[in-house]
Each structure stands twice: as C-alpha cells, then as structure tokens.
Amino acid sequence: MDVLVQLFGQAQQWLFEAAVQPLLFSLGGGALLEDAYNATGWLLVGLLQLAVMLALIGPLQRLRPVEPVRDRAAILPDITYTLLHRLGLFRVGLFFLVDPLWQALWGALAVHGFSGWHLDEAIAPWWPGVTDTALVAFLAYLLVFDFVDYLLHRGQHQFEAWWALHALHHSQRQMTMWSDNRNHLLDDLIRDALLVQIGHLIGVAPAQFVAIVAFGQLVESLSHANLRLSFGLIGERLLVSPRFHRLHHAIGLGHESEAGKGTLGGCNFAVLFPVWDILFGTADFRSPVGPTGIRDQLPEEGGRDYGRGFWAQQRLGLLRLIGRA
C-alpha cells in the first residue's frame, strides 16, 4: 500500500510540473498552485480510472453483454457525465462555488473548539495499533463512507423531491460502464457535499479521501456495466456485482416499493458492499428481470421524457424538482 502511495505521489508530481503548473502560470493563476496540485491528484486518478474502463471493463462488455446496444446515441451523454466527473472538472466547479462555504463552516467550528471526531483515534483504544496500518485504516474509512452512501441512496429513493433529481440516473435504458455518473448536477452537489462533511467529521486525510472515492467510482463503473457477470454465491454478498446492481435499475423493482406502481422504494441500494442491504432487508439476489429504466418512461405508462442530451436532462430534472417540491 505504501509503495502504491509513493508511486502515485511521484506520478502526481511529474504531471503537475510537466503540464498543470506551466498552464497555471500562463493563465496568471500562480496563487492557486497548492489547490492545483491537489486537483492534479484527482486528474491522475480519473485518467487511471478511464484507462481501466477502456482496457478492461469495455472489452468485457463486448465479450459478455447482458443485452445488445440498440441506441448508442443515448450513451453519449453518459460519457460526457463521466469525463466531467472523472477528470475533476466537477470538483473544480465545487472548489470555486461551495468549498469556501465549507472551509468557513469548519473554521468557525474550530474556533469554538470542535475539530471533528477522528475514526482512527476512536478505534485505537479498542484495537491498539490496527489503524497504524495504512490498508486497515483505508478499509475502516471505506466502510463508514459506504454505509453513509447506502443511507443517502435510500434517501434518493424515499423523498419525492430528491427522487425527482435522482430519477435521471435511472432513466438510462441502455446501461453501460458509463452510466454511473449519469446524474443531475444538483443531485451530485447534495451527495458530494454531505460526503465531504462526513470526511471532515471523521478525520479522513485528503489522500485517503481521494483513494476512497476513486475505488468506489471504479467499482460503480463495473457494477453499471452491460456485463453478464455474477460473483458467485459468496462473492455476491461481499461486493456489489453487475448482476446485483442491474436489478436495482430494473423497471419497477429498483424504484418502487412493494406497495406497487407509483410508490417510492426499491432494492439493492448498496454502492460497494451488499452487507447494508442484507442488514436492512433491502437485498434482492434474484437474477435481473426485464429491461432497465423507469416505469413512466414506457409508452403505455405515459412515455415521460427524461431528455436525450446533457442540457435537456438537466433542465427536465429541475422541472421535475419544481413539480414535486
């Protein structure tokens, strides 16, 4: 783990000095060098993710697809969303728009003596020395973030206003490895803001936070892939697989409660670890049934339009939010 961290740091330093720093100076942004260095880390992580997606997940999709791709044009906006997030462009926007608010908040709390609760320090008295290992500390933080992500995902399917935004993610009828980042930008802003505050609260280091997000995003790219793949009886209960998550995107099953049509709910909300679905009774290990999407997209259910392009999807999401708020 330490060797990987060292190699990543060396690559980040090289990319920053070779490309980012000269560009920043040419634009007169010398005052942003420290922040630009951190952004270089996100950029490098994104490039590595895209390399894995194109070199591994993409070929697997072509080799063992769940269904043939019937509408390639519908996938193009998903690629835009993925590039926007994985190359750090969305986080650059957050840096200028909302990060100063969070820094002011935590600065004010620190003045009053509150600096957060550090998870590794809380574990240490019960299990001395365990969090001194980088890998163990990473897994502990990863579990906490994944549990929070599970709760947030339940919220996205529980509250009408939040579902109005999150529905965009479920509106993709042709799921692929690009579908993970198909979200309304306001939905992403809410989720990311909450996760960042959790990170501050439990004392996760910036480098660990980047690693946690990167690992989670890569697993999510795999779980959304158009890939006929199961992890087996035991593996399916340890890590979210494409088969497990595809049921979450199935029409009706993934976005309605047992009460039936028009009700909010669903199954298989876990992002990384199905244990949360198992513990809270939302796990469904059946094989995927039927197509993916939302019921009201079907012609016989009204044929609701969720937009074909990026801006149309964002505009229609806001209109749904206004209608349901």
XYZ file of C-alpha atoms in Angstrom, residues 67-72 74-75 78 171-177 179 182 224 226 246 292-293:
23
model
C -28.255 -7.132 -23.976
C -27.265 -5.723 -27.379
C -26.766 -1.974 -27.551
C -29.750 -0.694 -29.545
C -29.315 3.055 -29.086
C -25.681 4.159 -28.990
C -28.306 7.525 -25.751
C -24.927 6.588 -24.255
C -23.249 9.375 -20.100
C -33.734 6.806 -16.862
C -30.958 5.144 -18.861
C -32.485 2.265 -20.817
C -29.066 1.136 -22.100
C -26.866 0.637 -19.058
C -23.107 0.614 -19.664
C -19.919 1.273 -17.735
C -23.899 5.052 -16.628
C -25.335 9.951 -15.241
C -23.282 -0.471 -14.016
C -23.653 -4.051 -19.610
C -28.779 -4.296 -12.516
C -33.848 -1.176 -17.088
C -35.373 2.289 -16.718
